[in-house]
JSON list of C-alpha atoms in Angstrom, two decimals:
[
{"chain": "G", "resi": 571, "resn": "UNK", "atom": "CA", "xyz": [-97.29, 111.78, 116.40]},
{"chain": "G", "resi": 572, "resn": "UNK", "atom": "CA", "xyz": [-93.38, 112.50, 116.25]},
{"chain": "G", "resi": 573, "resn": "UNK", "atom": "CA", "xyz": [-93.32, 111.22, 120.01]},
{"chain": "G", "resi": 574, "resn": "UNK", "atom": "CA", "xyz": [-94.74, 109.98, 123.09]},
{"chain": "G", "resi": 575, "resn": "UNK", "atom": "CA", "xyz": [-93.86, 112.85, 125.66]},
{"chain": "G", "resi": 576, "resn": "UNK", "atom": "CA", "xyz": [-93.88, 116.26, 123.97]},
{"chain": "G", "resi": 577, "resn": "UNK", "atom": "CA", "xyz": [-93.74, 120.30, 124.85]},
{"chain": "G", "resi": 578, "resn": "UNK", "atom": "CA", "xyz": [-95.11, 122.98, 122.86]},
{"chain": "G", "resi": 579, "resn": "UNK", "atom": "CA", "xyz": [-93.27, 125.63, 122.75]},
{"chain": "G", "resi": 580, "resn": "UNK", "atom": "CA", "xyz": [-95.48, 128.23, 124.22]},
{"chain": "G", "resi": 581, "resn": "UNK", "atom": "CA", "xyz": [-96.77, 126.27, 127.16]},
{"chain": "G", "resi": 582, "resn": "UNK", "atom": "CA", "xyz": [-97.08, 123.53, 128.81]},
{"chain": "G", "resi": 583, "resn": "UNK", "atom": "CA", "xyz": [-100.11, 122.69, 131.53]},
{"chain": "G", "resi": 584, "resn": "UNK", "atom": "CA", "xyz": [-99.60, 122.04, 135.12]},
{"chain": "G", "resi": 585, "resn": "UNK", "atom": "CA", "xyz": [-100.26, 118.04, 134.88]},
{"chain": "G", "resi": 586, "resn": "UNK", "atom": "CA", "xyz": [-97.24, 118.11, 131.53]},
{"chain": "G", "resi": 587, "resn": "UNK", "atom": "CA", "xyz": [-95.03, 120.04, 134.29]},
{"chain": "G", "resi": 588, "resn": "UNK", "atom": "CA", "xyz": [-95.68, 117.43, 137.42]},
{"chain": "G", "resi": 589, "resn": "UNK", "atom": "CA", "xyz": [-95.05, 114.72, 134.57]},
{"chain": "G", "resi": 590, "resn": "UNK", "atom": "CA", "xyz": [-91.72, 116.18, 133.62]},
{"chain": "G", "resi": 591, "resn": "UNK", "atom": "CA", "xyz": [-90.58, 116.75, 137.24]},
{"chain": "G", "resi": 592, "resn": "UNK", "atom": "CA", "xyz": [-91.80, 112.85, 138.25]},
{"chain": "G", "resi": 593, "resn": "UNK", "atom": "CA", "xyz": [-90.24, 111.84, 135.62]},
{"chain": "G", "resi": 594, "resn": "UNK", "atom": "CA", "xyz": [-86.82, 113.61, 135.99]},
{"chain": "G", "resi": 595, "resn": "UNK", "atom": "CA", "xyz": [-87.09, 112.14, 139.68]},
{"chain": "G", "resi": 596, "resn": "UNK", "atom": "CA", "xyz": [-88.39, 108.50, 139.36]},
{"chain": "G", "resi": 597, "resn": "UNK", "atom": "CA", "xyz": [-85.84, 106.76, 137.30]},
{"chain": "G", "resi": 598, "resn": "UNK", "atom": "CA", "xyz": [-82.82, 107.58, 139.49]},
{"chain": "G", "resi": 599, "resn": "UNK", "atom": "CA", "xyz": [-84.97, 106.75, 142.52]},
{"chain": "G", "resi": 600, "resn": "UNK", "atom": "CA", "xyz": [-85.67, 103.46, 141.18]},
{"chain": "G", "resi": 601, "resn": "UNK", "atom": "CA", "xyz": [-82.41, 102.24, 139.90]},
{"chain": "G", "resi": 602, "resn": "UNK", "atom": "CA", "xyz": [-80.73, 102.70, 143.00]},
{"chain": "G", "resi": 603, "resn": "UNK", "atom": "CA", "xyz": [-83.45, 101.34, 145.47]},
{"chain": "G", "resi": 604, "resn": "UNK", "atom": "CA", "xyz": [-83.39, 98.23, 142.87]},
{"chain": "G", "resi": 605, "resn": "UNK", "atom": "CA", "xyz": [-79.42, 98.05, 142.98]},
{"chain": "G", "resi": 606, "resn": "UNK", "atom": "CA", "xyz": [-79.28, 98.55, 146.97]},
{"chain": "G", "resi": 607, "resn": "UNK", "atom": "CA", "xyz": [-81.99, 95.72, 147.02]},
{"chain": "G", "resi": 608, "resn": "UNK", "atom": "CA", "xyz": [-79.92, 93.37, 144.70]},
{"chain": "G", "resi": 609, "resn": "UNK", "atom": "CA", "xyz": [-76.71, 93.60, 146.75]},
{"chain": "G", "resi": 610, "resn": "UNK", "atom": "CA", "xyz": [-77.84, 92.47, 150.24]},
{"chain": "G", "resi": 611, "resn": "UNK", "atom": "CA", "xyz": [-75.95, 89.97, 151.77]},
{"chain": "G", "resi": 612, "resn": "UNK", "atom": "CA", "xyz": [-77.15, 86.08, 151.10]},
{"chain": "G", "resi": 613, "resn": "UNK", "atom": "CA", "xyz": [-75.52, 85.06, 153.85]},
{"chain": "G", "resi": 614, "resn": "UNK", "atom": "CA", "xyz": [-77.45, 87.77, 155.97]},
{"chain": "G", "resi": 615, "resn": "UNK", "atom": "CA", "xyz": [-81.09, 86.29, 153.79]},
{"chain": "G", "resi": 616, "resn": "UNK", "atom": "CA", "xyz": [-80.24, 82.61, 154.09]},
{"chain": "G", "resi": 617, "resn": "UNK", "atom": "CA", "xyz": [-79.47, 83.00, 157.98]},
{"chain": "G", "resi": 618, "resn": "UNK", "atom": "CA", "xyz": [-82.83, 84.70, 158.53]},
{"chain": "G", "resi": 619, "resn": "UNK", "atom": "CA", "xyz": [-84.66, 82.27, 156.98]},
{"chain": "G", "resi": 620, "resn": "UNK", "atom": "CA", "xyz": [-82.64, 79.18, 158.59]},
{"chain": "G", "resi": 621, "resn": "UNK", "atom": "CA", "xyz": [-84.09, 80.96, 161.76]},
{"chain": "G", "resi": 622, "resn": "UNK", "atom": "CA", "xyz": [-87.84, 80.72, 160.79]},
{"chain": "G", "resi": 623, "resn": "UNK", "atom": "CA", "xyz": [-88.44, 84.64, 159.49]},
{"chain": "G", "resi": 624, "resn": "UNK", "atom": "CA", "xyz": [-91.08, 85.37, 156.69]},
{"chain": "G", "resi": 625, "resn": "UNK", "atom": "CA", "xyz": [-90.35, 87.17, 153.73]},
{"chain": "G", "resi": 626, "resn": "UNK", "atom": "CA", "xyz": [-92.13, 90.10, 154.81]},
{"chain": "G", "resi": 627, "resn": "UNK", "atom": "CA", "xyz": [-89.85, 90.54, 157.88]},
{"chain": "G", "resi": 628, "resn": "UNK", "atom": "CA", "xyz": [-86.90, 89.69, 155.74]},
{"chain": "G", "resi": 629, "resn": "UNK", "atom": "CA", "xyz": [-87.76, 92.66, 154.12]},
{"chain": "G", "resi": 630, "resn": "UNK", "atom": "CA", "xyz": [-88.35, 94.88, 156.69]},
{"chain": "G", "resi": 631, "resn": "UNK", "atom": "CA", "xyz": [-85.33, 93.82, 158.61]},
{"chain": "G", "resi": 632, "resn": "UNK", "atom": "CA", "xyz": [-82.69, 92.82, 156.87]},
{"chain": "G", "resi": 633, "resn": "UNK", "atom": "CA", "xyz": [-83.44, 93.88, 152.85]},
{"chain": "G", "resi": 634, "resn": "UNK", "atom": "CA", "xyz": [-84.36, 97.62, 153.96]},
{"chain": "G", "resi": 635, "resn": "UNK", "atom": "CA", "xyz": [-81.73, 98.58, 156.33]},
{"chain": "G", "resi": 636, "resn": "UNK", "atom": "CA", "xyz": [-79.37, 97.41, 153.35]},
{"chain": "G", "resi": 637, "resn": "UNK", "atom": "CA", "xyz": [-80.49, 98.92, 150.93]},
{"chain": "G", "resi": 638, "resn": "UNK", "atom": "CA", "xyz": [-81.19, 102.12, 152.53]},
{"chain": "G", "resi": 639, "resn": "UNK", "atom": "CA", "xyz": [-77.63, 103.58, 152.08]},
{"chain": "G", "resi": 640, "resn": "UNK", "atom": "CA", "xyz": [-78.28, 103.54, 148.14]},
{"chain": "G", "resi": 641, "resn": "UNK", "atom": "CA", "xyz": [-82.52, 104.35, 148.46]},
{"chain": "G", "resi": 642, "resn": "UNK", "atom": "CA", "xyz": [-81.15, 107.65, 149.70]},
{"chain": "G", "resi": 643, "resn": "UNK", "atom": "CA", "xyz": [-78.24, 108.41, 147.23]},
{"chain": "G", "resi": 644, "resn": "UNK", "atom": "CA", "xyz": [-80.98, 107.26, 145.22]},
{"chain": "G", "resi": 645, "resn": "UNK", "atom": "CA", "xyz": [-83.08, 110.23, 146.77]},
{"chain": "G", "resi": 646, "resn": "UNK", "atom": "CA", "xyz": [-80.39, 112.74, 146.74]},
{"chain": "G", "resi": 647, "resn": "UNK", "atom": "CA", "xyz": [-80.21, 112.02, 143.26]},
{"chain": "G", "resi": 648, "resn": "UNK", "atom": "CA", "xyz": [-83.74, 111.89, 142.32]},
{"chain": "G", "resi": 649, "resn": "UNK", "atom": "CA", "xyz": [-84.78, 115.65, 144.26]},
{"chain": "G", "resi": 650, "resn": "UNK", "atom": "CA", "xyz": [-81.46, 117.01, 142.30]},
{"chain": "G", "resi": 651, "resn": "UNK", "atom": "CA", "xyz": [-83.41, 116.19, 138.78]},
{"chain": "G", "resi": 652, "resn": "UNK", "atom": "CA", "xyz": [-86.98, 116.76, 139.82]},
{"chain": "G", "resi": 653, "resn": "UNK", "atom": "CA", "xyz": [-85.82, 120.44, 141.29]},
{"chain": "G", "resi": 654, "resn": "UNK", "atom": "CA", "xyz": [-84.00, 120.96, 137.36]},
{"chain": "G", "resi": 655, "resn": "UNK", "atom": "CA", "xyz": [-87.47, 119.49, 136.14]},
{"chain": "G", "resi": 656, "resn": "UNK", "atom": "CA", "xyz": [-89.07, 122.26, 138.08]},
{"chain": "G", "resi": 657, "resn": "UNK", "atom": "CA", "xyz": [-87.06, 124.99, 137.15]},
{"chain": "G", "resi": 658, "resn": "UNK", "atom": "CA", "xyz": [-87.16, 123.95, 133.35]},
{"chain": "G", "resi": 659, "resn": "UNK", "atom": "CA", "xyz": [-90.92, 123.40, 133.29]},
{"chain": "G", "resi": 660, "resn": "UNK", "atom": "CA", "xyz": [-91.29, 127.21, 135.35]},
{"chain": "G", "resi": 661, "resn": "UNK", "atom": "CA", "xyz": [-89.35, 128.25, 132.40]},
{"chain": "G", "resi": 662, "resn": "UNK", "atom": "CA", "xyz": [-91.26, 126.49, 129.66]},
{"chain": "G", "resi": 663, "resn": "UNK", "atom": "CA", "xyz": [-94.54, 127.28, 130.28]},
{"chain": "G", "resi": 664, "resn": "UNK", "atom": "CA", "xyz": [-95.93, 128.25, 134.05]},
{"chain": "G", "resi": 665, "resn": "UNK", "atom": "CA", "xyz": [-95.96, 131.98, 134.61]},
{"chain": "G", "resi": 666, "resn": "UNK", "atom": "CA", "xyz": [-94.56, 132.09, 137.78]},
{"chain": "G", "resi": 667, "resn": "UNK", "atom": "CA", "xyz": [-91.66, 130.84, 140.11]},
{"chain": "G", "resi": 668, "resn": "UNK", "atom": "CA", "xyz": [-88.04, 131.21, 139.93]},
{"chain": "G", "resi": 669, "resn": "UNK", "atom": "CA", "xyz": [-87.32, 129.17, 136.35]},
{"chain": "G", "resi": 670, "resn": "UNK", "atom": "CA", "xyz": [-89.78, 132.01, 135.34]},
{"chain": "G", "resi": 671, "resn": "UNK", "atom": "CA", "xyz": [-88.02, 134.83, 136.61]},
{"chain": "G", "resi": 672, "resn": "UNK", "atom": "CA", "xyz": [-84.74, 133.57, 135.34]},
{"chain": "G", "resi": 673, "resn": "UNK", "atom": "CA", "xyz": [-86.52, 133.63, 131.85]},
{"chain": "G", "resi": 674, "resn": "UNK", "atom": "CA", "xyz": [-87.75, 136.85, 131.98]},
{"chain": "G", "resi": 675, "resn": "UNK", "atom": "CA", "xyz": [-84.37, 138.58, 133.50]},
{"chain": "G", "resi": 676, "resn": "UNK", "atom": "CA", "xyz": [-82.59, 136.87, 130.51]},
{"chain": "G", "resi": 677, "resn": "UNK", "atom": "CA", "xyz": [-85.25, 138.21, 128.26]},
{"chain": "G", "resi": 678, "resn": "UNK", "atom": "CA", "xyz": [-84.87, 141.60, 129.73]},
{"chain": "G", "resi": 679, "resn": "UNK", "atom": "CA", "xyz": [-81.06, 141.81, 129.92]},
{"chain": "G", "resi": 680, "resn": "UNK", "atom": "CA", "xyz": [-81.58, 142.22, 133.69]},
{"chain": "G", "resi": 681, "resn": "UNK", "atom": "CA", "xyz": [-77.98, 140.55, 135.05]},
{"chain": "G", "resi": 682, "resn": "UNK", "atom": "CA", "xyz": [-78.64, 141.53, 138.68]},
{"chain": "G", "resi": 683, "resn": "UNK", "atom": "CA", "xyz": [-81.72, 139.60, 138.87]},
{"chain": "G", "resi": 684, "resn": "UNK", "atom": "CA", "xyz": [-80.47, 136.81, 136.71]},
{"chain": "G", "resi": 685, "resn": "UNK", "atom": "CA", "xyz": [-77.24, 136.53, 139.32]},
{"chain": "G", "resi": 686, "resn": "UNK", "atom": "CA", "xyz": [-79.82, 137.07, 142.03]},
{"chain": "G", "resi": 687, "resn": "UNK", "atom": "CA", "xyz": [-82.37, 133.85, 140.96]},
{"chain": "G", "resi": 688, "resn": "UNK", "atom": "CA", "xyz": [-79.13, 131.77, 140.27]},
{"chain": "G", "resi": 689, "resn": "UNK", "atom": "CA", "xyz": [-77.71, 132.01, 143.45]},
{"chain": "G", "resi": 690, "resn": "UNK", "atom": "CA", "xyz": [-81.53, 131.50, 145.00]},
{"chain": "G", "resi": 691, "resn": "UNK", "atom": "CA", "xyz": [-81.85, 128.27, 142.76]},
{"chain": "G", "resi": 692, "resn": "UNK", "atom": "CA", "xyz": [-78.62, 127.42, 144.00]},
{"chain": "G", "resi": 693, "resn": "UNK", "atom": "CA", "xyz": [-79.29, 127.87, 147.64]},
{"chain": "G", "resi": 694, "resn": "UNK", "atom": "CA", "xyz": [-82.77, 126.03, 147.78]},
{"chain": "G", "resi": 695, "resn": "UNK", "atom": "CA", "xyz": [-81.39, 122.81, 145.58]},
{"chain": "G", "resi": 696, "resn": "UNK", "atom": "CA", "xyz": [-78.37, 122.78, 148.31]},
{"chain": "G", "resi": 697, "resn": "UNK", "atom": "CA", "xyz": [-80.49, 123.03, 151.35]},
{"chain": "G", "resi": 698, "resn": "UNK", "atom": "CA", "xyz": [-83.18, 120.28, 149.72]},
{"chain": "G", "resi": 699, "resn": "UNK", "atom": "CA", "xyz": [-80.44, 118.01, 149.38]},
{"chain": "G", "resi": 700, "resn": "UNK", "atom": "CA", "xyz": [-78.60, 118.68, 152.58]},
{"chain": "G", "resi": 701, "resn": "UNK", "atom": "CA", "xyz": [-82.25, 118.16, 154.12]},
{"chain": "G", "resi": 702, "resn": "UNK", "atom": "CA", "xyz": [-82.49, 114.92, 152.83]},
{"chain": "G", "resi": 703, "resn": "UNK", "atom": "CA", "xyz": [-79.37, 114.17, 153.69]},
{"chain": "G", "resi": 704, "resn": "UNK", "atom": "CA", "xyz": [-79.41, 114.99, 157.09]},
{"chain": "G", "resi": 705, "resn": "UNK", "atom": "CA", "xyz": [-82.77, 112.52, 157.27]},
{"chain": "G", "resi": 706, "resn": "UNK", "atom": "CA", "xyz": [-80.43, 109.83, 155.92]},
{"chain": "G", "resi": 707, "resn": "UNK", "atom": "CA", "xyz": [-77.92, 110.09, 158.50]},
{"chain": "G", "resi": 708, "resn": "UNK", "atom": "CA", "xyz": [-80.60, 110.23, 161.49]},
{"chain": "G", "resi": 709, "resn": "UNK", "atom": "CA", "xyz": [-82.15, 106.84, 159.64]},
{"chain": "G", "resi": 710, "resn": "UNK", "atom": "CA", "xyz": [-78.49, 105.52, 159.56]},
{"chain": "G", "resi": 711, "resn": "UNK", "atom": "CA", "xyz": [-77.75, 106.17, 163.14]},
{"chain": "G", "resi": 712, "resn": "UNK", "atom": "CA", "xyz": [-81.08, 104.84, 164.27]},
{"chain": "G", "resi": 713, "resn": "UNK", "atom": "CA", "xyz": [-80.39, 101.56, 162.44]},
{"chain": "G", "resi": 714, "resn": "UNK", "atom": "CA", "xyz": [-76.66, 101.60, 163.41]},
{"chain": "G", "resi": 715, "resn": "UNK", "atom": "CA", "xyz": [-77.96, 102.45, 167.33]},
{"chain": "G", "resi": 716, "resn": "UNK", "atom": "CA", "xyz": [-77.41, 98.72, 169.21]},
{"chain": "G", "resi": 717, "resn": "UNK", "atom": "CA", "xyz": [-80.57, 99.78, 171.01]},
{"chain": "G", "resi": 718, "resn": "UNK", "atom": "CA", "xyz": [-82.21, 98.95, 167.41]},
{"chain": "G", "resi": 719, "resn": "UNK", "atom": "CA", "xyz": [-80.54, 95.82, 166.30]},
{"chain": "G", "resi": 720, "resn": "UNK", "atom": "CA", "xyz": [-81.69, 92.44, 166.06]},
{"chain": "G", "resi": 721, "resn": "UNK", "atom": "CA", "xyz": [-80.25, 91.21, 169.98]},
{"chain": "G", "resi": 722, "resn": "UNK", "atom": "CA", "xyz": [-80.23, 87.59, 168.83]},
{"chain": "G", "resi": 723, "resn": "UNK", "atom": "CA", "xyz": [-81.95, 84.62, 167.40]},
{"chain": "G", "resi": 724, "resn": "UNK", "atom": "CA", "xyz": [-85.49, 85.05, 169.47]},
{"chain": "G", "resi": 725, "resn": "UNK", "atom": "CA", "xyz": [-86.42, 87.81, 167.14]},
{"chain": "G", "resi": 726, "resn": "UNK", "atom": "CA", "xyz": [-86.18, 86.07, 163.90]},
{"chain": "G", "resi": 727, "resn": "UNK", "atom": "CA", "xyz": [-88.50, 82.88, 165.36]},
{"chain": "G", "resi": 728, "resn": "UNK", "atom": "CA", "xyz": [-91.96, 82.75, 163.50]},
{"chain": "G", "resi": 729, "resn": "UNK", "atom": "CA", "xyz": [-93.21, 82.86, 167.31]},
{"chain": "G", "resi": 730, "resn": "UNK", "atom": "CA", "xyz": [-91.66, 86.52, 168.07]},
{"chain": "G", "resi": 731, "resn": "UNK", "atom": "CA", "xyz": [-93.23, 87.73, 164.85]},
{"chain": "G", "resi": 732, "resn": "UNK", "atom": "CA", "xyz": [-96.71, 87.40, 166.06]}
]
């Protein structure tokens, strides 16, 4: 056993692929959401709780909308390395898709369809992350929308929460 996580050469199987790819996408996912988590305001948590909210609501109110600036950099990040993931485990080992076809047009010599699939890669990995992007701003706005925000104390009494 030379190491925990390992692909053959010839192949890989569909379940090694989605590994890679979750993989590729978790980690950045996850350090972010835990750094936007860690730098929330205290004074923000300590004046919700002087005013009688649970944890759970802490979370929901004042944790989340915090954090959410970095869960979706976090995102961005994380869709950038899964779509790599994908196009590196198309190439490895699944017979099909565009990491495939950039393969084979390398194998082949073929430069027009090895410009052609770059460009496409290009294009889908920009319009995945501008998608996702463009979800992050409508969240933002929402949360920034003074229709949305916490109007004053009555909202954070145990009694409002019910």
């Amino acid at each position: 056993r030379k190491g925990v996580i390992a692909i053959p050469a010839t192949s890989i199987s569909p379940t090694a692929a989605i590994s890679l790819i979750f993989i590729a996408a978790f980690f950045p996912i996850l350090v972010n959401t835990t750094a936007g988590a860690q730098h929330v305001s205290i004074a923000m948590l300590r004046a919700g709780r002087m005013l009688g909210a649970s944890e759970s609501y802490l979370l929901r109110r004042v944790v989340l909308p915090s954090a959410l600036p970095q869960i979706f950099t976090g995102l961005r990040l994380g869709i950038g390395m899964g779509w790599v993931a994908v196009i590196v485990a198309e190439m490895i080992g699944v017979k099909s898709g565009l990491g495939y076809i950039l393969w084979q047009a390398y194998y082949w010599n073929r430069m027009d369809m090895l410009i052609c699939t770059v460009i496409t890669i290009g294009v889908l990995g920009f319009a995945i992350v501008f998608a996702c992007y463009g979800l992050g701003e409508k969240l933002f706005n929402l949360a920034g929308n003074p229709r949305h925000q916490v109007r004053g104390s009555a909202e954070l009494t145990p009694a409002a929460q019910h």
